[in-house]
Amino acid sequence: MDTWTFGWTLALIGMAGTMLVLWCLSLLILLLKKLFPYQPEESASPKG
Amino acid sequence: MESALISGLQGLLLGVTHLGVGHVIMILIASLLLYLGISKGYEPLLLVPIGFGAILVNIPLAEMMGDDGFLRYFYNAGVRTEVFPLLIFLGIGAMTDFQPLLENPKIILLGAAGQFGIFLTLLLALALGFDKLDAVAVAIIGACDGPTAIYVSSKFAPHLLAAVSVAAYSYMSLVPLIQPPIMRFLTTEKERKIAMGVVREPVSKTTKILFPIVVTIFASILAPKGAPLIGTVMLGNLMKESGVVDRLKRAAENEIANIVTLLLGLCIGATMEADQFLQAQTLLVLGLGFIAISLDTVVGVLFGKLMCLLTAGKINPLIGAAGISAFPMAARVVQVEGQKYNKKNYLLMPAMSANAGGQIGSVIAAAVMLSVLQGMGIVGG
């Protein structure tokens, strides 16, 4: 593989791949927050 | 008796007679690193052991990096095996609070944009004649993340490890000087004045515990070659958020991180031998590292402008500059810049979200890069 094919391939897939993975992670975070919503009592200090 | 005395004295002078100009220059460079670390406070935890390691390795005949040298022992055990940067990641994970990111997950995209400097610098390095894997090692300085840079360069271009590490840590400490002019150049005064409401959306403990597990599984399946990087950061974070292994968490962020930081710094310094470091290529690496971090900032701010446009002006583009891994320094830079133009503007929280995104982004970018290299057959499986 010549240098420029290597460079452009790695740069384009790298940028797109990083963006895609992080976008999917943001969706996963939203999903987690939907599945396990914050309960106000979580912040209450334990008694006793 | 007389000849024995002369031989003995000659032995004492051997170091002096073997002292070359290169050694002297490297000892001066090492002294500069020590000065920056001790007097200026630039990344002292790394620059002090790096500087001292560089002095030790440039003492003629001491053979610190010889086959039996004590620095060689640590180098082989921790750097060649890539264990030291991974242990540092464990500590980083244990110290990092991803809450700002979990509160505002769409900001994570700024953490991706903040890594584009890596890939753009790769093209520049190739254009300047670096071979493929050397270009990858130089470009990774743009991750703005010392352990990632060390991990990748020790894997693909160990001969560039010293230059890459020194560049990565030096420029990380110079983020408050490098970023503001770029931020001002790329934004209008009106954009810099945009006030962002504080998004405080509480996150459940279950979400915080599941986050590192889900990230590890998902990101490692997509980019398996990066699993060691992702896995160690997320293991550290799981130990923090689970709250059930406090001793391990404290060990990761204190004892382990401290010992490994010391040894890693010494080992990096130990790679700064005069004949390897004093080359034109080192200057090129330092120059490209500066460009990489500048490009991260440029793309981050431009992406911030795009988000500003798409949200009808609700996002201040300055926070794009925080999408790099220098945590929390980049977020603080954004806060300071924002307040210069709008005293009532508090950009710290959204900037912290972007900065936490940048921390994950740098690891993901490296993982994606390693996996693409494997896919292209440039590195082994």
Coordinates of C-alpha atoms in Angstrom, one line a residue:
Chain A
M1 CA 0.0 0.0 0.0
D2 CA 1.5 3.4 -0.9
T3 CA 2.0 6.1 1.6
W4 CA -0.9 8.3 0.6
T5 CA -3.5 5.6 0.3
F6 CA -2.4 4.5 3.8
G7 CA -2.5 8.1 5.2
W8 CA -5.9 9.1 3.8
T9 CA -7.5 5.7 4.6
L10 CA -6.3 5.9 8.2
A11 CA -7.2 9.6 8.6
L12 CA -10.7 9.2 7.1
I13 CA -11.7 6.0 8.8
G14 CA -10.0 7.2 12.0
M15 CA -12.0 10.4 12.1
A16 CA -15.2 8.8 11.1
G17 CA -14.7 5.8 13.4
T18 CA -13.9 8.0 16.4
M19 CA -16.9 10.2 15.8
L20 CA -19.2 7.1 15.2
V21 CA -18.0 5.3 18.3
L22 CA -18.5 8.3 20.5
W23 CA -21.9 9.1 19.0
C24 CA -23.0 5.5 19.8
L25 CA -21.6 5.9 23.3
S26 CA -23.8 9.0 23.8
L27 CA -26.8 7.0 22.7
L28 CA -25.8 4.2 25.1
I29 CA -25.6 6.8 27.9
L30 CA -29.0 8.1 27.1
L31 CA -30.3 4.5 27.1
L32 CA -28.8 3.8 30.5
K33 CA -30.3 7.0 31.9
K34 CA -33.7 6.0 30.5
L35 CA -33.4 2.4 31.9
F36 CA -32.0 3.5 35.3
P37 CA -33.4 6.9 36.0
Y38 CA -32.2 8.9 39.0
Q39 CA -34.3 8.4 42.1
P40 CA -34.4 11.4 44.3
E41 CA -33.9 9.2 47.4
E42 CA -30.5 8.3 46.1
S43 CA -29.2 11.6 47.4
A44 CA -30.8 11.3 50.8
S45 CA -28.3 10.3 53.5
P46 CA -28.9 6.9 55.1
K47 CA -30.6 7.0 58.5
G48 CA -29.9 5.1 61.6
Chain B
M1 CA 53.2 1.7 43.3
E2 CA 53.6 4.8 41.1
S3 CA 52.0 3.2 38.1
A4 CA 49.2 1.9 40.2
L5 CA 48.5 5.4 41.4
I6 CA 48.5 6.8 37.9
S7 CA 46.2 4.0 36.7
G8 CA 43.8 4.7 39.6
L9 CA 43.8 8.4 38.8
Q10 CA 43.2 7.7 35.1
G11 CA 40.2 5.6 36.1
L12 CA 38.7 8.7 37.8
L13 CA 39.2 10.7 34.7
L14 CA 37.7 8.2 32.3
G15 CA 34.3 9.8 32.6
V16 CA 35.7 13.2 31.8
T17 CA 37.7 12.0 28.8
H18 CA 34.6 10.3 27.4
L19 CA 32.3 13.3 27.9
G20 CA 31.2 14.4 24.4
V21 CA 29.5 17.6 23.2
G22 CA 26.3 15.5 22.8
H23 CA 26.3 14.5 26.4
V24 CA 26.8 18.1 27.5
I25 CA 23.9 19.3 25.3
M26 CA 21.6 16.5 26.6
I27 CA 22.5 17.3 30.2
L28 CA 21.6 21.0 29.5
I29 CA 18.3 19.9 27.9
A30 CA 17.6 17.7 30.9
S31 CA 18.4 20.6 33.2
L32 CA 15.9 22.7 31.2
L33 CA 13.2 20.0 31.8
L34 CA 14.0 20.0 35.5
Y35 CA 13.8 23.8 35.6
L36 CA 10.4 23.8 33.8
G37 CA 9.1 21.1 36.2
I38 CA 10.5 22.6 39.4
S39 CA 10.5 26.3 38.9
K40 CA 7.6 26.7 36.5
G41 CA 5.5 23.9 37.7
Y42 CA 5.0 22.4 34.2
E43 CA 3.9 18.8 34.7
P44 CA 6.5 18.3 37.5
L45 CA 5.4 14.7 38.2
L46 CA 6.7 13.7 34.8
L47 CA 9.3 16.3 33.9
V48 CA 11.4 15.9 37.1
P49 CA 11.9 12.1 36.6
I50 CA 12.3 12.5 32.9
G51 CA 14.9 15.2 33.3
F52 CA 16.8 13.2 35.9
G53 CA 16.6 10.1 33.8
A54 CA 18.0 12.0 30.9
I55 CA 20.9 13.2 33.0
L56 CA 21.7 9.7 34.2
V57 CA 21.6 8.2 30.8
N58 CA 24.0 10.8 29.4
I59 CA 26.7 10.2 32.0
P60 CA 29.5 8.6 30.0
L61 CA 30.4 5.0 30.9
A62 CA 27.6 4.8 33.5
E63 CA 25.7 2.5 31.1
M64 CA 22.3 3.0 32.7
M65 CA 20.7 1.7 29.6
G66 CA 23.3 -1.1 29.0
D67 CA 22.2 -4.7 29.1
D68 CA 22.6 -4.8 32.9
G69 CA 21.7 -1.1 33.5
F70 CA 19.1 -0.5 36.1
L71 CA 17.1 1.8 33.9
R72 CA 17.2 -0.8 31.1
Y73 CA 15.6 -3.2 33.6
F74 CA 12.6 -0.9 34.3
Y75 CA 12.4 0.0 30.6
N76 CA 12.1 -3.6 29.5
A77 CA 9.7 -4.5 32.3
G78 CA 7.3 -1.6 31.9
V79 CA 7.7 0.3 28.7
R80 CA 8.5 -2.4 26.2
T81 CA 5.7 -4.5 27.6
E82 CA 3.4 -1.4 27.5
V83 CA 2.4 -2.1 31.2
F84 CA 3.4 1.3 32.6
P85 CA 1.1 3.4 30.5
L86 CA -1.7 1.0 31.1
L87 CA -1.2 1.1 34.9
I88 CA -1.3 4.9 34.6
F89 CA -4.6 4.6 32.8
L90 CA -5.9 2.5 35.7
G91 CA -5.1 5.4 38.0
I92 CA -6.7 8.0 35.6
G93 CA -9.9 6.0 35.5
A94 CA -10.0 5.8 39.3
M95 CA -9.5 9.6 39.5
T96 CA -11.9 10.7 36.7
D97 CA -15.4 11.7 37.4
F98 CA -17.5 11.2 34.2
Q99 CA -20.6 12.7 35.9
P100 CA -20.5 15.9 33.8
L101 CA -20.4 13.8 30.6
L102 CA -23.2 11.5 31.8
E103 CA -25.3 14.6 32.5
N104 CA -24.8 16.0 29.1
P105 CA -23.9 13.1 26.7
K106 CA -24.3 14.9 23.4
I107 CA -21.2 17.0 24.3
I108 CA -19.2 13.8 23.9
L109 CA -19.0 14.6 20.2
L110 CA -16.7 17.5 20.9
G111 CA -14.4 14.9 22.4
A112 CA -14.3 13.2 19.0
A113 CA -13.7 16.5 17.1
G114 CA -10.9 17.3 19.5
Q115 CA -9.0 14.2 18.3
F116 CA -9.0 15.2 14.6
G117 CA -5.6 16.8 15.0
I118 CA -4.2 13.3 15.4
F119 CA -5.3 12.3 11.9
L120 CA -4.5 15.6 10.2
T121 CA -1.0 15.5 11.7
L122 CA -0.6 12.0 10.4
L123 CA -1.0 13.3 6.9
L124 CA 1.5 16.1 7.6
A125 CA 4.0 13.6 9.0
L126 CA 3.7 11.4 6.0
A127 CA 4.2 14.5 3.7
L128 CA 7.4 15.3 5.6
G129 CA 8.8 11.8 4.9
F130 CA 8.2 9.9 8.1
D131 CA 7.5 6.3 7.5
K132 CA 4.1 4.9 8.2
L133 CA 4.4 3.8 11.8
D134 CA 6.7 6.7 12.8
A135 CA 4.0 9.0 11.4
V136 CA 1.4 7.2 13.6
A137 CA 3.6 7.7 16.7
V138 CA 4.1 11.4 16.0
A139 CA 0.4 12.0 15.2
I140 CA -0.7 10.5 18.5
I141 CA 0.8 13.5 20.3
G142 CA -2.5 15.1 19.1
A143 CA -4.3 12.8 21.6
C144 CA -3.0 15.3 24.2
D145 CA -2.8 12.4 26.5
G146 CA 0.6 11.3 27.8
P147 CA -0.1 7.6 28.5
T148 CA -1.8 7.1 25.1
A149 CA 1.2 8.7 23.3
I150 CA 3.6 6.6 25.3
Y151 CA 1.6 3.4 24.7
V152 CA 1.4 3.9 20.9
S153 CA 4.9 5.2 20.3
S154 CA 6.5 2.4 22.4
K155 CA 4.5 -0.1 20.4
F156 CA 5.3 1.3 16.9
A157 CA 8.2 3.6 17.1
P158 CA 10.2 3.1 20.3
H159 CA 13.1 5.1 18.9
L160 CA 10.7 8.2 18.9
L161 CA 9.4 7.5 22.4
A162 CA 11.5 10.2 24.1
A163 CA 10.7 13.0 21.6
V164 CA 7.0 12.0 21.5
S165 CA 6.7 11.9 25.3
V166 CA 8.5 15.1 25.9
A167 CA 6.4 16.8 23.2
A168 CA 3.1 15.4 24.6
Y169 CA 3.8 16.4 28.2
S170 CA 5.3 19.8 27.3
Y171 CA 2.5 20.8 25.1
M172 CA -0.2 19.5 27.5
S173 CA 1.3 21.8 30.1
L174 CA 1.3 24.7 27.6
V175 CA -2.4 24.3 26.7
P176 CA -3.3 27.6 28.5
L177 CA -0.9 29.4 26.2
I178 CA -1.6 27.4 23.0
Q179 CA -5.4 27.4 23.0
P180 CA -6.6 31.0 23.7
P181 CA -5.3 32.7 20.5
I182 CA -6.8 30.0 18.4
M183 CA -10.1 30.2 20.2
R184 CA -10.2 34.0 19.7
F185 CA -9.2 33.8 16.1
L186 CA -12.0 31.3 15.2
T187 CA -14.9 32.8 17.1
T188 CA -16.7 36.1 16.9
E189 CA -17.2 38.2 20.1
K190 CA -20.9 37.5 19.9
E191 CA -20.2 33.8 19.9
R192 CA -17.8 34.1 22.8
K193 CA -20.5 35.9 24.8
I194 CA -23.1 33.1 24.5
A195 CA -24.2 32.0 28.0
M196 CA -24.9 28.4 28.4
G197 CA -27.5 27.3 31.0
V198 CA -26.1 24.8 33.5
V199 CA -27.5 21.3 32.7
R200 CA -27.7 19.5 36.0
E201 CA -29.4 16.3 35.2
P202 CA -28.8 13.9 38.1
V203 CA -27.5 10.5 37.1
S204 CA -28.3 7.3 39.0
K205 CA -25.6 5.2 40.7
T206 CA -26.6 2.3 38.6
T207 CA -25.9 4.3 35.4
K208 CA -22.5 5.4 36.8
I209 CA -21.6 1.8 37.6
L210 CA -22.8 0.4 34.3
F211 CA -21.2 3.1 32.2
P212 CA -17.6 1.8 32.4
I213 CA -18.7 -1.8 31.8
V214 CA -20.8 -0.9 28.8
V215 CA -18.1 1.4 27.3
T216 CA -15.5 -1.4 27.7
I217 CA -17.6 -4.0 26.0
F218 CA -19.0 -1.8 23.2
A219 CA -15.8 0.1 22.4
S220 CA -13.5 -3.0 22.7
I221 CA -15.7 -5.0 20.4
L222 CA -15.6 -2.2 17.8
A223 CA -11.8 -1.6 18.3
P224 CA -10.3 -4.7 19.9
K225 CA -6.7 -3.5 19.6
G226 CA -7.6 -0.7 21.9
A227 CA -9.1 -2.9 24.6
P228 CA -6.1 -2.6 26.9
L229 CA -6.4 1.2 26.9
I230 CA -10.2 1.3 27.2
G231 CA -10.3 -1.6 29.7
T232 CA -7.8 -0.1 32.2
V233 CA -9.4 3.3 32.2
M234 CA -12.8 1.8 32.7
L235 CA -11.7 -0.7 35.3
G236 CA -10.3 2.2 37.3
N237 CA -13.6 4.1 36.9
L238 CA -15.6 1.0 37.9
M239 CA -13.6 0.7 41.1
K240 CA -14.4 4.4 41.8
E241 CA -18.1 4.3 41.0
S242 CA -18.9 0.9 42.5
G243 CA -17.7 2.1 45.9
V244 CA -17.0 -1.5 47.1
V245 CA -13.3 -1.7 46.4
D246 CA -12.2 1.5 48.0
R247 CA -8.8 0.1 48.9
L248 CA -8.1 -0.9 45.3
K249 CA -9.3 2.4 44.1
R250 CA -7.1 4.3 46.5
A251 CA -4.1 2.1 45.5
A252 CA -4.7 2.7 41.8
E253 CA -4.9 6.5 42.2
N254 CA -2.1 6.8 44.7
E255 CA 0.5 4.1 45.3
I256 CA 0.3 2.5 41.8
A257 CA 0.0 5.8 39.9
N258 CA 2.8 7.3 41.9
I259 CA 5.3 4.5 41.6
V260 CA 4.5 4.0 37.9
T261 CA 4.7 7.7 37.2
L262 CA 8.2 7.8 38.7
L263 CA 9.5 4.7 36.8
L264 CA 7.8 5.8 33.6
G265 CA 9.3 9.2 33.8
L266 CA 12.8 7.8 34.5
C267 CA 12.4 5.3 31.6
I268 CA 11.4 8.1 29.2
G269 CA 14.4 10.2 30.3
A270 CA 16.5 7.1 29.8
T271 CA 15.6 7.0 26.1
M272 CA 17.1 10.5 25.7
E273 CA 20.6 9.4 24.8
A274 CA 22.5 12.0 22.9
D275 CA 23.1 10.0 19.8
Q276 CA 19.4 9.1 19.5
F277 CA 17.8 12.4 20.6
L278 CA 20.0 15.0 19.0
Q279 CA 18.7 14.6 15.5
A280 CA 16.8 16.8 13.1
Q281 CA 13.9 14.3 13.4
T282 CA 13.4 15.2 17.0
L283 CA 12.8 18.9 16.1
L284 CA 10.3 17.8 13.5
V285 CA 8.5 15.6 16.1
L286 CA 8.3 18.6 18.5
G287 CA 7.0 20.9 15.7
L288 CA 4.4 18.3 14.5
G289 CA 3.3 17.8 18.1
F290 CA 2.6 21.5 18.5
I291 CA 0.7 21.5 15.2
A292 CA -1.3 18.4 16.3
I293 CA -2.5 20.0 19.5
S294 CA -3.3 23.3 17.7
L295 CA -5.3 21.4 15.1
D296 CA -7.2 19.6 17.8
T297 CA -8.2 23.0 19.1
V298 CA -9.1 24.3 15.6
V299 CA -11.3 21.4 14.8
G300 CA -12.9 21.3 18.3
V301 CA -13.8 25.0 18.1
L302 CA -15.1 24.7 14.5
F303 CA -17.2 21.7 15.6
G304 CA -18.4 23.9 18.5
K305 CA -19.5 26.5 16.0
L306 CA -21.4 23.8 14.0
M307 CA -23.2 22.7 17.2
C308 CA -23.9 26.4 17.9
L309 CA -25.5 26.7 14.5
L310 CA -27.5 23.5 14.8
T311 CA -28.8 24.5 18.3
A312 CA -29.8 28.0 17.2
G313 CA -27.0 29.6 19.3
K314 CA -27.4 27.6 22.6
I315 CA -23.9 26.2 22.6
N316 CA -20.9 28.5 23.1
P317 CA -18.3 27.4 20.5
L318 CA -15.5 28.0 22.9
I319 CA -16.3 24.8 24.7
G320 CA -15.1 22.9 21.6
A321 CA -11.6 23.7 22.7
A322 CA -12.1 21.6 25.8
G323 CA -12.7 18.4 23.7
I324 CA -9.1 17.4 24.2
S325 CA -7.7 15.1 26.9
A326 CA -5.9 17.7 29.0
F327 CA -8.2 17.4 32.0
P328 CA -9.3 19.7 33.6
M329 CA -6.9 22.3 32.2
A330 CA -8.7 22.7 28.9
A331 CA -12.0 23.2 30.7
R332 CA -10.5 25.9 32.9
V333 CA -9.0 27.7 29.8
V334 CA -12.5 27.8 28.3
Q335 CA -14.0 29.1 31.5
V336 CA -11.4 31.9 31.7
E337 CA -11.8 32.8 28.1
G338 CA -15.6 32.9 28.3
Q339 CA -15.5 35.1 31.4
K340 CA -13.3 37.6 29.6
Y341 CA -16.2 38.5 27.3
N342 CA -19.2 37.8 29.6
K343 CA -18.6 38.1 33.3
K344 CA -21.8 36.3 34.1
N345 CA -21.0 33.3 31.9
Y346 CA -20.0 30.1 33.6
L347 CA -18.8 27.7 30.9
L348 CA -17.0 25.4 33.4
M349 CA -19.6 22.6 33.6
P350 CA -20.3 22.2 29.9
A351 CA -16.5 22.5 29.3
M352 CA -15.9 19.8 31.8
S353 CA -18.4 17.6 29.9
A354 CA -16.5 18.2 26.7
N355 CA -13.2 17.6 28.5
A356 CA -14.4 14.3 29.9
G357 CA -15.5 13.5 26.4
G358 CA -12.0 14.4 25.2
Q359 CA -10.5 11.9 27.7
I360 CA -12.6 9.1 26.4
G361 CA -12.2 10.4 22.9
S362 CA -8.4 10.2 23.0
V363 CA -8.5 6.6 24.1
I364 CA -11.1 5.7 21.5
A365 CA -9.2 7.5 18.7
A366 CA -6.1 5.5 19.6
A367 CA -8.1 2.3 19.8
V368 CA -9.7 3.0 16.4
M369 CA -6.3 3.8 14.9
L370 CA -4.8 0.6 16.2
S371 CA -7.7 -1.5 14.9
V372 CA -7.6 0.2 11.5
L373 CA -3.9 -0.5 11.3
Q374 CA -4.6 -4.1 12.1
G375 CA -7.3 -4.2 9.5
M376 CA -5.0 -2.7 6.9
G377 CA -2.4 -5.4 7.7
I378 CA 0.2 -2.7 8.8
V379 CA 0.5 -4.3 12.2
G380 CA 0.0 -7.9 13.3
G381 CA -3.2 -9.3 14.7

